[in-house]
XYZ file of C-alpha atoms in Angstrom:
380
model
C 31.030 19.141 -0.378
C 31.593 18.995 3.379
C 31.963 21.937 5.721
C 35.590 22.120 6.856
C 36.839 24.818 9.176
C 40.614 25.072 9.123
C 42.268 25.659 12.502
C 43.158 29.303 13.108
C 46.442 29.778 14.979
C 47.464 33.201 16.269
C 51.221 33.557 15.748
C 51.539 36.785 17.760
C 52.791 34.998 20.880
C 55.349 33.084 18.873
C 56.491 36.283 17.161
C 57.173 37.811 20.592
C 58.952 34.633 21.699
C 61.051 34.653 18.521
C 62.027 38.295 19.014
C 62.899 37.755 22.675
C 65.012 34.635 22.170
C 66.932 35.855 19.121
C 68.608 33.237 16.949
C 68.866 30.576 19.650
C 68.192 27.133 18.167
C 65.475 26.223 20.667
C 63.998 22.754 20.790
C 60.420 22.081 21.773
C 61.662 20.694 25.093
C 62.395 24.249 26.251
C 59.278 25.963 24.895
C 56.658 27.696 27.021
C 53.529 25.549 27.178
C 51.345 27.912 25.136
C 53.994 28.255 22.417
C 54.495 24.492 22.271
C 50.738 23.999 21.871
C 50.516 26.503 18.990
C 53.491 24.951 17.186
C 51.969 21.487 17.518
C 48.618 22.772 16.242
C 50.175 24.255 13.099
C 52.129 21.080 12.315
C 49.086 18.874 12.896
C 46.827 21.074 10.766
C 49.244 20.883 7.854
C 49.469 17.112 8.260
C 45.682 16.661 8.333
C 44.420 19.360 5.983
C 47.489 20.379 3.981
C 46.663 23.922 5.102
C 46.217 26.144 8.155
C 45.006 29.692 8.795
C 47.276 31.966 10.815
C 46.285 35.182 12.537
C 49.028 37.816 12.335
C 48.683 41.269 13.879
C 51.284 42.641 11.449
C 49.044 41.934 8.446
C 47.875 45.173 6.848
C 44.659 45.142 4.835
C 45.762 48.433 3.262
C 49.008 46.899 1.982
C 47.184 43.877 0.619
C 44.604 46.099 -1.086
C 47.330 48.259 -2.646
C 48.947 45.104 -3.983
C 45.631 43.768 -5.346
C 44.858 47.098 -7.044
C 48.306 47.272 -8.648
C 48.029 43.747 -10.002
C 44.465 44.296 -11.262
C 45.697 47.328 -13.206
C 48.646 45.360 -14.534
C 46.738 42.276 -15.667
C 44.071 44.437 -17.346
C 46.733 45.987 -19.580
C 46.659 44.360 -23.031
C 50.395 44.467 -23.790
C 52.495 42.451 -21.352
C 54.580 40.329 -23.725
C 57.772 42.268 -23.013
C 57.548 41.164 -19.366
C 57.602 37.419 -20.155
C 60.793 35.387 -19.675
C 60.168 31.949 -21.228
C 63.937 31.423 -21.469
C 63.956 31.487 -17.640
C 61.082 28.995 -17.417
C 58.767 31.900 -16.519
C 60.374 32.050 -13.052
C 60.340 35.840 -13.124
C 57.977 38.200 -14.907
C 54.708 37.479 -16.668
C 53.292 34.068 -17.547
C 50.640 34.314 -20.308
C 47.281 32.601 -20.083
C 47.121 29.060 -21.490
C 50.795 28.403 -20.750
C 50.854 26.349 -17.554
C 49.367 22.864 -17.847
C 48.574 21.106 -14.537
C 49.509 17.490 -14.057
C 46.714 14.947 -14.648
C 44.682 14.050 -11.573
C 46.476 11.061 -9.990
C 44.857 7.726 -10.790
C 44.900 6.797 -7.103
C 43.096 9.981 -6.026
C 39.710 8.971 -4.609
C 38.533 12.119 -2.834
C 35.678 14.453 -3.695
C 35.587 15.069 -7.433
C 37.275 18.262 -8.646
C 35.596 20.594 -11.106
C 38.764 20.083 -13.150
C 37.870 17.370 -15.705
C 39.872 14.168 -15.932
C 41.433 13.955 -19.423
C 40.131 11.127 -21.591
C 43.231 10.883 -23.773
C 45.932 8.222 -23.442
C 48.378 9.297 -22.194
C 46.300 11.851 -20.263
C 46.810 15.450 -21.399
C 45.260 18.190 -19.294
C 43.948 21.536 -20.491
C 46.144 24.597 -20.067
C 45.111 27.038 -17.353
C 43.430 30.274 -18.543
C 44.956 32.229 -15.660
C 47.884 34.618 -16.008
C 50.622 34.974 -13.405
C 53.395 37.357 -12.427
C 56.439 36.221 -10.448
C 58.364 38.806 -8.431
C 61.416 37.734 -6.461
C 61.425 38.465 -2.746
C 64.549 38.409 -0.581
C 68.244 37.945 -1.434
C 69.559 35.329 -3.830
C 72.857 33.398 -3.624
C 75.957 34.863 -5.271
C 76.307 31.662 -7.322
C 73.935 28.790 -8.047
C 73.617 25.754 -10.290
C 70.155 27.092 -11.109
C 70.490 30.637 -12.466
C 66.992 30.644 -13.984
C 65.505 30.144 -10.503
C 67.539 33.046 -9.113
C 67.259 35.538 -11.971
C 67.011 39.339 -11.702
C 63.466 40.681 -11.311
C 61.342 42.083 -14.123
C 59.884 45.561 -13.538
C 56.972 46.355 -15.897
C 57.872 49.569 -17.692
C 54.432 51.189 -17.399
C 54.327 50.697 -13.630
C 57.980 51.331 -12.823
C 57.427 54.279 -10.462
C 55.427 52.356 -7.866
C 55.961 48.685 -8.709
C 58.967 47.738 -6.580
C 57.794 49.569 -3.474
C 54.333 47.979 -3.392
C 55.505 44.501 -4.392
C 58.436 44.436 -1.967
C 56.413 45.744 0.956
C 53.700 43.114 0.648
C 56.062 40.336 -0.409
C 58.336 40.825 2.591
C 55.299 40.935 4.875
C 54.251 37.495 3.622
C 57.798 36.119 3.697
C 58.291 37.273 7.282
C 55.103 35.486 8.332
C 55.926 32.254 6.519
C 59.402 32.108 8.043
C 57.823 32.245 11.496
C 55.407 29.504 10.451
C 58.347 27.402 9.214
C 59.967 27.691 12.649
C 56.709 26.724 14.341
C 56.233 23.699 12.072
C 59.767 22.539 12.855
C 59.176 22.856 16.589
C 55.793 21.172 16.283
C 57.523 18.198 14.654
C 60.120 17.973 17.425
C 62.960 19.547 15.422
C 65.158 22.548 16.110
C 63.395 25.722 15.107
C 65.862 26.501 12.297
C 65.518 23.048 10.715
C 63.616 24.564 7.794
C 64.547 28.253 7.878
C 68.267 27.497 7.618
C 67.481 25.722 4.351
C 65.223 28.567 3.178
C 68.052 31.126 3.389
C 68.584 32.751 -0.040
C 65.778 30.608 -1.449
C 63.970 31.605 -4.667
C 60.944 33.008 -2.828
C 58.393 34.472 -5.215
C 55.457 36.803 -4.834
C 53.211 35.015 -7.302
C 49.824 36.646 -7.947
C 47.528 35.105 -10.529
C 45.101 37.106 -12.632
C 41.863 35.859 -14.197
C 39.429 38.082 -16.099
C 36.039 37.160 -14.644
C 34.103 39.754 -16.639
C 34.314 37.516 -19.689
C 33.067 34.466 -17.802
C 29.674 35.649 -16.521
C 27.854 33.121 -18.686
C 30.332 30.324 -17.906
C 30.043 29.571 -14.169
C 32.527 27.124 -12.665
C 35.097 27.676 -15.382
C 38.361 26.208 -14.113
C 40.955 28.971 -13.706
C 43.715 26.814 -12.205
C 43.280 23.083 -12.623
C 43.578 20.558 -9.795
C 47.194 20.673 -8.635
C 49.659 20.978 -5.780
C 52.370 23.586 -5.226
C 55.962 22.548 -5.886
C 57.418 24.934 -3.280
C 58.022 24.494 0.462
C 55.079 26.514 1.778
C 52.556 28.775 0.061
C 51.046 31.724 1.895
C 48.033 33.752 0.764
C 46.647 37.081 1.780
C 42.981 37.741 1.097
C 42.071 37.580 -2.595
C 39.581 40.048 -4.068
C 37.245 37.170 -4.994
C 36.572 33.598 -3.815
C 37.177 30.513 -5.923
C 40.029 28.615 -4.219
C 39.042 25.103 -3.147
C 41.203 22.774 -1.058
C 41.227 19.056 -0.254
C 41.916 17.503 3.131
C 44.234 14.535 3.358
C 41.122 12.329 3.593
C 39.879 13.748 0.268
C 37.183 16.207 1.355
C 36.866 19.297 -0.866
C 36.090 22.643 0.782
C 36.302 26.365 -0.055
C 39.233 28.329 1.327
C 38.362 31.236 3.600
C 40.753 33.911 4.875
C 39.240 35.879 7.784
C 40.269 39.521 8.309
C 43.732 39.814 9.837
C 44.617 36.294 8.749
C 46.691 34.489 6.133
C 46.247 31.048 4.578
C 49.214 28.649 4.527
C 49.427 25.530 2.328
C 51.931 22.671 2.336
C 54.065 22.213 -0.783
C 56.080 19.376 -2.308
C 59.409 20.470 -0.795
C 57.913 20.236 2.707
C 56.563 16.769 1.918
C 60.061 15.726 0.821
C 61.771 17.053 3.957
C 59.220 15.394 6.257
C 59.246 12.068 4.440
C 55.543 12.408 3.709
C 54.466 13.121 7.292
C 53.133 16.387 5.892
C 51.947 15.974 2.323
C 51.443 18.451 -0.487
C 48.029 20.073 -0.453
C 45.780 19.647 -3.494
C 43.632 22.533 -4.671
C 41.962 24.153 -7.683
C 40.593 27.598 -8.538
C 37.230 28.036 -10.264
C 35.056 30.971 -11.286
C 32.277 30.033 -8.886
C 28.926 31.806 -8.541
C 30.110 34.027 -5.683
C 33.118 35.223 -7.675
C 31.025 35.903 -10.775
C 28.503 37.854 -8.685
C 31.334 40.190 -7.669
C 32.367 40.532 -11.301
C 28.795 41.364 -12.340
C 28.457 43.994 -9.600
C 31.780 45.513 -10.656
C 30.658 45.736 -14.277
C 27.430 47.465 -13.267
C 29.296 50.065 -11.197
C 32.454 50.700 -13.213
C 31.306 52.838 -16.117
C 32.410 56.304 -17.126
C 30.153 59.213 -18.152
C 29.697 57.798 -21.665
C 28.574 54.419 -20.360
C 31.802 52.709 -21.384
C 33.195 50.172 -18.922
C 36.458 51.391 -17.406
C 38.109 48.092 -16.532
C 37.026 44.443 -16.402
C 37.014 42.605 -13.091
C 40.125 40.500 -12.553
C 40.342 37.936 -9.784
C 43.736 38.484 -8.137
C 45.381 36.034 -5.766
C 47.622 37.417 -3.028
C 50.149 34.586 -3.084
C 53.771 33.973 -2.126
C 55.733 30.779 -2.770
C 58.407 30.147 -0.117
C 61.167 27.822 -1.305
C 64.085 25.866 0.012
C 67.281 27.322 -1.503
C 67.937 25.850 -4.946
C 71.312 24.306 -4.050
C 70.113 22.681 -0.819
C 69.590 18.917 -0.750
C 66.055 17.730 -0.093
C 65.696 14.499 1.884
C 63.776 13.404 4.985
C 65.331 15.187 7.940
C 67.343 13.231 10.481
C 65.758 13.115 13.906
C 62.209 13.395 12.601
C 59.996 10.878 14.378
C 57.910 8.737 12.062
C 60.270 8.727 9.080
C 60.859 5.129 7.954
C 63.284 3.403 5.617
C 60.525 3.218 3.018
C 60.072 6.995 3.338
C 63.737 7.497 2.537
C 63.353 5.292 -0.534
C 60.295 7.236 -1.685
C 62.001 10.593 -1.066
C 65.647 10.115 -2.134
C 68.172 12.979 -1.913
C 67.718 15.578 -4.644
C 68.734 19.193 -5.005
C 65.772 21.508 -4.511
C 66.558 23.168 -7.839
C 66.414 19.820 -9.632
C 63.047 19.022 -8.088
C 61.751 22.419 -9.192
C 63.019 21.841 -12.743
C 61.323 18.449 -12.924
C 58.046 19.925 -11.744
C 58.260 22.891 -14.122
C 58.864 20.488 -16.992
C 55.815 18.445 -15.968
C 53.569 21.536 -16.090
C 54.937 22.796 -19.434
C 56.934 25.740 -18.068
C 60.404 24.245 -18.583
C 61.766 22.605 -21.763
C 62.962 19.060 -21.114
C 66.423 19.936 -22.431
C 67.072 22.133 -19.382
C 65.685 19.726 -16.813
C 68.655 17.362 -16.514
C 69.493 16.555 -12.892
C 72.701 18.107 -11.589
C 73.027 15.902 -8.504
C 71.799 12.581 -7.214
């Protein structure tokens, strides 16, 4: 495994520029030199690594920690079945462990080997992920949509109702605000108007999407795969700092490396919707999550410390991801954007027009979250 250091881009200057210039649809031809350089750096990092680290002075460690603590308490609770919404393809509420099944590793993938095993069956069938997840909607939804399951009302866990919405909304909007600025910067870095992506994100099915994995039961099983080798189907994914390591990324050249989120920073990954809109200039980022030795060491230390007066353990150690999926609005058409340098006729053949909601349905069906009967395309 090679040592890869993702570029770190401070978005504070761009935030000030954004606030000063309002909603003007600036092009990169009119940008200050330092802003232009930062926008180009973000776009290039996503193209090369599928990921970039951003430094954001508005990030609050206290808010992230409150979110992590809430989700650790929630996932540790044994009875969560009432919060699941399988009829909505698990697009809000709780997703049980061993529900999501990642796609098989592509046959043409020749990078560093994942910990995720390649299935030996024909056709290949992957193992279901042992992680749990909770999806909480962030931001407004459209009044009407062809995809109601992707724009459904939120689920508030009954036992946490008093504090749930406040903590989830505060942290979720913090992440969404940051990723919208990043989307503007990526557009400018690619030579587009700054609202090329954000105008399509308006009323999108953005989801605060923490995963939970009980590491206390895995101390004798190092390198257990928690989330198999996969890519994200959204536009951009943004992560705050998790309470344990274990996320590994791949560069476009195929090098595997551990993700690191320095204090005051957030990690951004490219998703499938961004690949579609850029005609493959920026490609989806592959990654996996494993219970590595560093994560299990934290779990062991937690177990040694967290006992009550009788010696009984109070709560197992859950690895919590601080994740938000930013989406293009479900009823928007995905296709390579006009005016984007480097998009070819073959790119337009590879990425034909499709509604974002249809692409999401196809992907959810492929990972066993959506029944095939509901995944019929609604537009061509």
